[in-house]
Tab-separated table of C-alpha atoms in Angstrom:
chain	number	residue	atom	x	y	z
A	1	MET	CA	34.342	8.994	30.664
A	2	CYS	CA	35.449	10.082	27.254
A	3	ILE	CA	33.572	10.949	24.070
A	4	ARG	CA	34.535	10.211	20.508
A	5	ASP	CA	32.520	11.725	17.670
A	6	ARG	CA	32.866	11.857	13.929
A	7	PHE	CA	31.209	13.974	11.229
A	8	THR	CA	31.234	12.705	7.689
A	9	ASP	CA	31.128	14.830	4.555
A	10	ASN	CA	28.018	13.015	3.320
A	11	PRO	CA	25.581	15.560	1.995
A	12	ALA	CA	22.894	14.231	4.397
A	13	GLY	CA	25.291	14.847	7.250
A	14	ILE	CA	25.468	11.536	9.064
A	15	VAL	CA	26.875	11.709	12.529
A	16	LYS	CA	28.323	8.777	14.528
A	17	LEU	CA	28.938	9.326	18.232
A	18	THR	CA	30.569	6.935	20.664
A	19	ILE	CA	30.429	7.381	24.457
A	20	THR	CA	32.792	5.362	26.418
A	21	GLY	CA	32.146	4.979	30.176
A	22	THR	CA	34.767	3.609	32.604
A	23	GLU	CA	33.648	1.878	35.737
A	24	ASP	CA	35.540	2.058	39.051
A	25	GLY	CA	37.065	-1.389	38.378
A	26	GLY	CA	38.465	-0.241	35.006
A	27	ALA	CA	35.857	-2.030	32.894
A	28	THR	CA	34.546	0.108	29.915
A	29	GLU	CA	31.260	0.190	28.224
A	30	GLU	CA	30.578	1.781	24.836
A	31	THR	CA	27.285	3.222	23.674
A	32	GLY	CA	27.015	4.448	20.133
A	33	TYR	CA	24.524	6.786	18.337
A	34	SER	CA	24.063	7.290	14.704
A	35	PHE	CA	21.830	9.856	13.096
A	36	TYR	CA	21.442	12.264	10.112
A	37	LEU	CA	21.732	15.986	10.771
A	38	ALA	CA	18.781	16.657	8.470
A	39	ASP	CA	16.570	14.624	10.781
A	40	MET	CA	17.461	16.611	13.902
A	41	SER	CA	15.785	19.515	15.585
A	42	PRO	CA	17.743	22.656	14.729
A	43	GLN	CA	18.389	23.725	18.343
A	44	PRO	CA	20.370	21.277	20.592
A	45	VAL	CA	19.904	22.050	24.267
A	46	LEU	CA	22.742	22.678	26.690
A	47	ASP	CA	21.814	21.447	30.133
A	48	VAL	CA	23.845	21.968	33.387
A	49	SER	CA	22.840	20.056	36.539
A	50	GLY	CA	25.285	20.119	39.473
A	51	ASN	CA	28.759	19.377	37.944
A	52	MET	CA	27.233	17.495	34.967
A	53	ILE	CA	27.082	19.256	31.553
A	54	THR	CA	25.090	17.465	28.877
A	55	ILE	CA	23.906	18.267	25.413
A	56	GLU	CA	20.414	17.082	24.478
A	57	MET	CA	19.264	16.476	20.971
A	58	GLU	CA	15.940	15.324	19.470
A	59	THR	CA	14.573	14.528	15.986
A	60	ARG	CA	12.185	16.642	14.100
A	61	ASP	CA	8.604	15.569	14.520
A	62	ASP	CA	9.554	13.182	17.253
A	63	ARG	CA	10.626	10.412	14.713
A	64	ASP	CA	12.617	7.406	15.867
A	65	TYR	CA	15.599	8.065	13.559
A	66	ILE	CA	18.439	7.791	16.130
A	67	MET	CA	20.166	4.479	16.062
A	68	LYS	CA	21.564	3.228	19.300
A	69	THR	CA	24.268	0.583	19.564
A	70	SER	CA	25.933	-1.338	22.374
A	71	GLY	CA	28.890	-3.743	21.995
A	72	GLY	CA	28.609	-3.329	18.189
A	73	SER	CA	25.004	-4.451	17.956
A	74	VAL	CA	21.987	-2.277	17.303
A	75	THR	CA	19.853	-2.063	20.429
A	76	GLY	CA	17.048	0.117	19.129
A	77	TYR	CA	15.906	3.413	17.731
A	78	ASP	CA	14.789	6.572	19.562
A	79	SER	CA	13.771	10.148	18.939
A	80	GLU	CA	16.095	11.737	21.482
A	81	MET	CA	19.620	11.452	23.018
A	82	GLU	CA	22.002	13.188	25.274
A	83	PHE	CA	25.760	13.088	25.768
A	84	PRO	CA	28.200	14.672	28.286
A	85	ALA	CA	30.590	17.440	27.616
A	86	THR	CA	33.887	18.108	29.440
A	87	GLY	CA	33.349	21.774	30.051
A	88	ILE	CA	30.914	24.627	29.607
A	89	ASP	CA	33.047	26.345	26.876
A	90	VAL	CA	33.525	23.082	24.957
A	91	ALA	CA	29.745	22.350	25.260
A	92	ARG	CA	28.807	25.838	23.866
A	93	ASP	CA	31.183	25.267	20.936
A	94	ILE	CA	29.627	21.863	20.192
A	95	VAL	CA	26.107	23.290	20.365
A	96	ARG	CA	26.999	26.088	17.961
A	97	ALA	CA	28.764	23.710	15.613
A	98	LEU	CA	25.719	21.399	15.667
A	99	GLU	CA	23.373	24.327	14.957
A	100	VAL	CA	25.394	25.450	11.924
A	101	ALA	CA	25.700	21.768	10.687
A	102	ILE	CA	21.980	21.095	11.007
A	103	ALA	CA	21.063	24.308	9.337
A	104	ASN	CA	23.274	23.436	6.353
A	105	SER	CA	22.399	19.749	6.091
A	106	LEU	CA	20.520	18.312	3.140
A	107	GLU	CA	17.979	15.518	3.093
A	108	ASP	CA	19.504	13.360	0.354
A	109	ILE	CA	16.347	11.551	-0.845
A	110	ARG	CA	16.673	10.046	-4.231
A	111	GLU	CA	14.408	10.898	-7.235
A	112	PHE	CA	13.662	7.835	-9.226
A	113	THR	CA	13.100	8.005	-12.980
A	114	SER	CA	12.599	4.446	-14.120
A	115	VAL	CA	11.630	0.937	-12.921
A	116	GLU	CA	15.094	-0.298	-13.881
A	117	GLU	CA	16.574	2.242	-11.495
A	118	VAL	CA	14.251	1.081	-8.773
A	119	ASN	CA	15.248	-2.560	-9.321
A	120	GLY	CA	19.019	-1.531	-9.264
A	121	TRP	CA	18.508	0.470	-6.048
A	122	MET	CA	16.660	-2.380	-4.325
A	123	GLU	CA	19.300	-4.900	-5.244
A	124	GLU	CA	22.049	-2.597	-3.828
A	125	ASN	CA	20.318	-1.400	-0.671
A	126	LEU	CA	18.154	-4.166	0.744
A	127	VAL	CA	21.095	-5.667	2.529
A	128	THR	CA	21.184	-8.445	5.097
A	129	LEU	CA	20.441	-7.178	8.623
A	130	TYR	CA	22.054	-8.816	11.670
A	131	GLY	CA	20.700	-8.953	15.150
A	132	LYS	CA	22.030	-10.701	18.303
A	133	ASP	CA	20.589	-14.050	17.486
A	134	GLU	CA	19.115	-13.510	13.987
A	135	GLN	CA	19.695	-12.336	10.434
A	136	TYR	CA	17.279	-10.967	7.889
A	137	GLU	CA	17.912	-11.396	4.248
A	138	GLN	CA	15.562	-9.377	1.952
A	139	LYS	CA	15.058	-9.077	-1.793
A	140	LEU	CA	12.469	-7.035	-3.777
A	141	THR	CA	12.059	-7.170	-7.561
A	142	VAL	CA	9.658	-5.338	-9.874
A	143	ASN	CA	8.239	-7.051	-12.917
A	144	GLN	CA	7.273	-4.388	-15.514
A	145	GLU	CA	5.607	-6.911	-17.785
A	146	MET	CA	3.081	-7.731	-14.962
A	147	GLN	CA	1.814	-4.163	-14.148
A	148	ASN	CA	4.997	-3.509	-12.059
A	149	GLN	CA	4.156	-6.558	-9.875
A	150	ILE	CA	6.211	-6.521	-6.718
A	151	VAL	CA	7.793	-9.758	-5.410
A	152	PHE	CA	9.329	-9.412	-1.903
A	153	ASP	CA	11.313	-12.287	-0.331
A	154	ARG	CA	12.393	-12.437	3.234
A	155	LYS	CA	14.630	-15.079	4.771
A	156	VAL	CA	14.992	-15.043	8.573
A	157	THR	CA	17.512	-17.214	10.289
A	158	GLU	CA	17.131	-17.366	14.134
A	159	GLU	CA	19.440	-19.131	16.440
A	160	GLY	CA	17.685	-22.232	17.844
A	161	GLU	CA	14.578	-21.648	15.615
A	162	GLY	CA	15.932	-22.423	12.105
A	163	VAL	CA	15.008	-20.629	8.945
A	164	THR	CA	11.714	-19.019	7.904
A	165	GLU	CA	11.262	-17.997	4.228
A	166	THR	CA	8.368	-15.855	3.157
A	167	ARG	CA	7.277	-14.498	-0.216
A	168	TYR	CA	4.799	-11.737	-0.855
A	169	VAL	CA	3.316	-10.708	-4.177
A	170	LEU	CA	1.543	-7.371	-4.586
A	171	TYR	CA	0.810	-4.602	-7.037
A	172	PRO	CA	1.705	-0.848	-6.673
A	173	GLU	CA	-1.909	-0.002	-7.711
A	174	ASP	CA	-3.153	-1.449	-4.385
A	175	ILE	CA	-0.576	0.200	-2.111
A	176	SER	CA	-1.705	3.069	0.081
A	177	THR	CA	0.909	5.905	0.007
A	178	GLU	CA	-0.796	7.469	2.944
A	179	LYS	CA	0.089	4.455	5.117
A	180	LEU	CA	3.593	4.183	3.613
A	181	LYS	CA	5.512	5.411	6.678
A	182	ILE	CA	8.669	4.650	8.585
A	183	GLY	CA	8.173	2.999	12.020
A	184	VAL	CA	9.992	0.771	14.456
A	185	SER	CA	9.160	-2.945	14.694
A	186	LEU	CA	11.092	-5.802	16.294
A	187	GLY	CA	13.838	-3.362	17.213
A	188	LYS	CA	14.416	-2.297	13.608
A	189	LEU	CA	13.288	0.458	11.337
A	190	ASN	CA	10.483	-0.711	9.107
A	191	VAL	CA	8.233	0.421	6.240
A	192	ALA	CA	4.938	-1.431	5.872
A	193	MET	CA	3.446	-1.603	2.292
A	194	GLU	CA	-0.269	-1.741	3.073
A	195	THR	CA	-3.201	-2.156	0.687
A	196	ALA	CA	-5.665	0.692	0.505
A	197	LYS	CA	-8.663	-1.676	0.449
A	198	ASP	CA	-8.871	-5.488	0.656
A	199	ASP	CA	-6.314	-8.200	1.553
A	200	TYR	CA	-4.649	-8.278	-1.958
A	201	ILE	CA	-1.174	-9.427	-1.002
A	202	ARG	CA	-0.458	-13.067	-1.809
A	203	ASN	CA	1.580	-14.670	0.997
A	204	HIS	CA	3.739	-17.881	1.098
A	205	LYS	CA	5.590	-19.125	4.202
A	206	ASN	CA	8.231	-21.871	3.639
A	207	GLY	CA	6.579	-22.565	0.293
A	208	ILE	CA	3.045	-23.017	1.691
A	209	LEU	CA	0.301	-20.585	0.673
A	210	GLN	CA	-1.019	-18.544	3.623
A	211	ASP	CA	-4.140	-16.298	3.966
A	212	TYR	CA	-4.049	-13.247	1.741
A	213	THR	CA	-2.944	-10.279	3.781
A	214	ASP	CA	-3.105	-6.459	3.655
A	215	ASP	CA	0.434	-5.479	4.602
A	216	VAL	CA	4.132	-6.633	4.443
A	217	GLU	CA	7.012	-5.106	6.449
A	218	VAL	CA	10.395	-4.338	5.003
A	219	PHE	CA	13.203	-3.762	7.585
A	220	PHE	CA	16.068	-1.303	7.677
A	221	SER	CA	18.917	-0.123	9.787
A	222	ASP	CA	19.466	3.236	8.144
A	223	PRO	CA	16.678	5.894	8.093
A	224	LEU	CA	17.896	7.443	4.779
A	225	VAL	CA	17.634	4.017	3.109
A	226	ALA	CA	14.090	3.627	4.510
A	227	LYS	CA	13.177	7.103	3.162
A	228	ASN	CA	14.517	6.206	-0.242
A	229	PHE	CA	12.542	2.879	-0.169
A	230	VAL	CA	9.363	4.983	0.427
A	231	ALA	CA	10.437	7.206	-2.450
A	232	ALA	CA	10.883	4.183	-4.713
A	233	VAL	CA	7.526	2.632	-3.874
A	234	THR	CA	5.840	6.001	-4.272
A	235	TYR	CA	7.400	6.282	-7.729
A	236	LEU	CA	6.081	2.861	-8.629
A	237	LYS	CA	2.606	3.716	-7.434
A	238	ALA	CA	2.594	7.011	-9.424
A	239	HIS	CA	3.973	5.393	-12.582
A	240	THR	CA	1.833	2.297	-12.617
A	241	ALA	CA	-1.292	2.691	-14.752
A	242	ALA	CA	-4.374	1.088	-13.347
A	243	ALA	CA	-5.280	-2.115	-15.195
A	244	GLU	CA	-7.491	-0.781	-18.015
A	245	THR	CA	-10.657	-2.561	-19.173
A	246	PRO	CA	-9.578	-4.320	-22.468
A	247	GLU	CA	-11.623	-3.344	-25.476
A	248	MET	CA	-12.984	-6.772	-26.498
A	249	SER	CA	-15.730	-7.978	-28.755
A	250	GLY	CA	-18.046	-10.547	-27.239
A	251	GLU	CA	-16.231	-13.357	-28.998
A	252	GLU	CA	-12.860	-12.034	-27.803
A	253	ALA	CA	-14.128	-11.663	-24.220
A	254	PHE	CA	-15.528	-15.241	-24.078
A	255	SER	CA	-12.287	-16.612	-25.588
A	256	PHE	CA	-10.154	-14.759	-22.951
A	257	LEU	CA	-12.363	-15.946	-20.141
A	258	ALA	CA	-12.496	-19.599	-21.309
A	259	GLY	CA	-8.710	-19.629	-21.811
A	260	ASN	CA	-7.680	-17.838	-18.568
A	261	ILE	CA	-9.994	-18.893	-15.800
A	262	PRO	CA	-7.481	-20.859	-13.762
A	263	HIS	CA	-7.445	-24.013	-11.753
A	264	VAL	CA	-6.580	-22.846	-8.214
A	265	GLU	CA	-4.616	-24.938	-5.780
A	266	ILE	CA	-4.567	-24.163	-2.014
A	267	PRO	CA	-3.334	-26.276	0.870
A	268	GLY	CA	-5.583	-29.308	1.086
A	269	GLU	CA	-7.677	-28.748	-1.973
A	270	VAL	CA	-7.845	-27.914	-5.701
A	271	HIS	CA	-10.480	-25.904	-7.509
A	272	GLU	CA	-10.858	-27.011	-11.080
A	273	GLN	CA	-12.758	-24.388	-13.026
A	274	LYS	CA	-14.045	-23.932	-16.580
A	275	LEU	CA	-16.428	-21.639	-18.547
A	276	GLU	CA	-18.317	-22.886	-21.625
A	277	MET	CA	-21.276	-22.075	-23.812
A	278	ALA	CA	-24.532	-23.670	-22.711
A	279	ASP	CA	-26.564	-25.226	-25.662
A	280	GLY	CA	-23.906	-23.715	-28.045
A	281	GLU	CA	-25.232	-20.152	-27.389
A	282	PRO	CA	-22.595	-17.383	-26.995
A	283	CYS	CA	-24.817	-15.434	-24.591
A	284	LYS	CA	-25.818	-18.377	-22.439
A	285	LEU	CA	-23.044	-19.745	-20.346
A	286	ARG	CA	-22.108	-22.489	-17.899
A	287	PHE	CA	-19.480	-22.129	-15.253
A	288	THR	CA	-18.317	-25.346	-13.459
A	289	ARG	CA	-16.108	-25.506	-10.387
A	290	VAL	CA	-15.070	-28.928	-8.921
A	291	GLU	CA	-13.547	-28.719	-5.444
A	292	LYS	CA	-11.278	-31.648	-4.745
A	293	GLU	CA	-9.820	-32.361	-1.348
A	294	ASN	CA	-6.561	-34.227	-0.796
A	295	GLU	CA	-8.479	-37.009	0.981
A	296	GLY	CA	-10.277	-37.711	-2.251
A	297	ASP	CA	-13.638	-36.072	-1.640
A	298	SER	CA	-15.007	-33.731	-4.247
A	299	ASP	CA	-17.986	-31.494	-4.942
A	300	GLU	CA	-19.171	-30.113	-8.261
A	301	PHE	CA	-20.807	-26.680	-8.491
A	302	VAL	CA	-22.414	-25.525	-11.767
A	303	PHE	CA	-23.912	-22.123	-12.516
A	304	GLU	CA	-25.895	-21.396	-15.690
A	305	PHE	CA	-26.367	-17.690	-16.496
A	306	MET	CA	-26.621	-15.062	-19.184
A	307	PRO	CA	-23.783	-12.532	-19.307
A	308	GLN	CA	-26.160	-9.691	-19.982
A	309	ASP	CA	-27.709	-10.282	-16.495
A	310	ILE	CA	-24.404	-9.579	-14.830
A	311	ASP	CA	-23.851	-6.105	-13.271
A	312	SER	CA	-20.156	-5.383	-13.725
A	313	GLY	CA	-20.408	-2.372	-11.473
A	314	LYS	CA	-21.594	-4.542	-8.517
A	315	SER	CA	-19.384	-7.508	-9.277
A	316	LYS	CA	-16.223	-7.450	-7.231
A	317	LEU	CA	-12.878	-8.959	-6.193
A	318	SER	CA	-12.234	-9.901	-2.649
A	319	ALA	CA	-10.004	-12.280	-0.573
A	320	ASP	CA	-11.263	-15.102	1.556
A	321	GLY	CA	-8.528	-16.744	3.483
A	322	GLU	CA	-6.159	-18.414	0.920
A	323	LEU	CA	-8.518	-17.675	-1.951
A	324	LEU	CA	-9.149	-14.726	-4.228
A	325	GLU	CA	-12.787	-14.672	-5.265
A	326	ILE	CA	-14.469	-12.903	-8.105
A	327	THR	CA	-18.081	-12.443	-7.220
A	328	LEU	CA	-20.437	-11.950	-10.137
A	329	VAL	CA	-23.710	-10.242	-9.195
A	330	THR	CA	-26.841	-9.855	-11.300
A	331	VAL	CA	-28.469	-6.549	-12.254
A	332	GLY	CA	-30.772	-5.433	-9.465
A	333	ASN	CA	-29.849	-8.568	-7.528
A	334	GLN	CA	-32.458	-10.536	-9.557
A	335	LYS	CA	-32.346	-14.323	-8.922
A	336	LEU	CA	-31.488	-15.254	-12.497
A	337	ILE	CA	-28.534	-17.644	-11.934
A	338	LYS	CA	-29.425	-21.325	-12.028
A	339	PRO	CA	-27.115	-23.334	-9.687
A	340	PHE	CA	-26.459	-27.006	-9.378
A	341	GLU	CA	-24.640	-28.922	-6.631
A	342	ASN	CA	-23.409	-32.361	-7.464
A	343	GLY	CA	-25.955	-32.623	-10.208
A	344	GLU	CA	-28.899	-31.509	-8.101
A	345	GLU	CA	-30.708	-28.371	-9.031
A	346	GLU	CA	-30.697	-25.655	-6.418
A	347	ASN	CA	-32.848	-22.461	-6.010
A	348	PHE	CA	-32.080	-19.658	-8.349
A	349	ASP	CA	-29.611	-17.110	-6.986
A	350	ASP	CA	-28.300	-13.581	-7.630
A	351	ASP	CA	-24.523	-14.254	-7.498
A	352	PHE	CA	-21.738	-16.848	-7.696
A	353	THR	CA	-17.970	-16.862	-7.318
A	354	ILE	CA	-15.019	-17.729	-9.439
A	355	CYS	CA	-11.628	-18.371	-7.744
A	356	ALA	CA	-8.388	-16.753	-8.849
A	357	ASP	CA	-4.776	-16.870	-7.769
A	358	ASP	CA	-3.506	-13.514	-8.901
A	359	VAL	CA	-5.014	-9.943	-8.454
A	360	LEU	CA	-4.032	-8.687	-11.842
A	361	LEU	CA	-5.509	-11.675	-13.611
A	362	ALA	CA	-8.744	-11.399	-11.472
A	363	ARG	CA	-9.109	-7.822	-12.544
A	364	LYS	CA	-8.726	-8.761	-16.188
A	365	LEU	CA	-11.285	-11.492	-15.798
A	366	LEU	CA	-13.737	-9.013	-14.263
A	367	ALA	CA	-13.166	-6.590	-17.055
A	368	ALA	CA	-13.724	-9.264	-19.621
A	369	PHE	CA	-17.022	-10.251	-18.041
A	370	GLY	CA	-17.992	-6.622	-18.289
A	371	SER	CA	-17.225	-6.579	-22.055
A	372	LEU	CA	-19.037	-9.802	-22.556
A	373	SER	CA	-22.045	-8.543	-20.576
A	374	ASP	CA	-22.189	-5.371	-22.787
A	375	ALA	CA	-21.819	-7.344	-25.957
A	376	CYS	CA	-24.709	-9.662	-25.166
A	377	ARG	CA	-27.132	-6.826	-24.406
């Protein structure tokens, strides 16, 4: 058995180690390890058992940052490894050299200073990952004009299974930095971007809208790249201002609402929605939602209400399957909303919902309802 190792002069101190084992029949098998010195525990262990001398290493905090390969393919990630040495003196020299190298290694995590820099880094570093029977293509872009909206695309090609394309849309404001950690999933390093509260991540699979979700995984082969990804998303979170309530007059708020409440299409049905004045009065409104199914069936829901009766503090945004819903609630939960279903008057209620298809737009609609409610009081 022979050992080949190589230290690079990368500031982070990447080490690539290949162990070649030779069977009695002459066949050889190679096992490779790749790791960063900055990730390793500062004291490698020299172990002697019988006539076997091995050097044992583990990562700091037991993190799975050691990449293992076989036959040129990544086989997994682990927090510890060991390799043989050819003699006790050589082993002691290797341990001492590793101790010095680890002590002088640097964790080369990037400090981002702009969204443009984040976009450039993503384009350069979210590379295609190859497995035994699959490949992962990934792309992430940040749209500054949309409150740093993140669009993440993944294309997975699997032998015998074909191609699966997914798209996720989310906002840094909703990402939990506490949950933004590096793990291992499907034999790869991954970082999950998770929302702190509700299922606010829009999700399409092969072009078809799926249920809103609360997390999306991004995959990596290199732990330093994964760490820099965490740094980039953390930067976006810290430098994205929460959507502020627009300062609007009652007239401006109504105009915004009437012009921006969307028609929402989901698989199998369409929600056509509109807001208008009732009896020509600016503080008496009528909201209409027509739900049309692909088979041709439809239902009409109408809600008459006064904006001043709406409690903007209790009104909220939530996800229900493939829909985002804005729920408007009355002050004190008083039953002041007059509903109709297919022209038939129903019992008065204390809330109703408006559908949306984008989290940022939904927040702006909620804020505009708050402005209109205040203006009508």
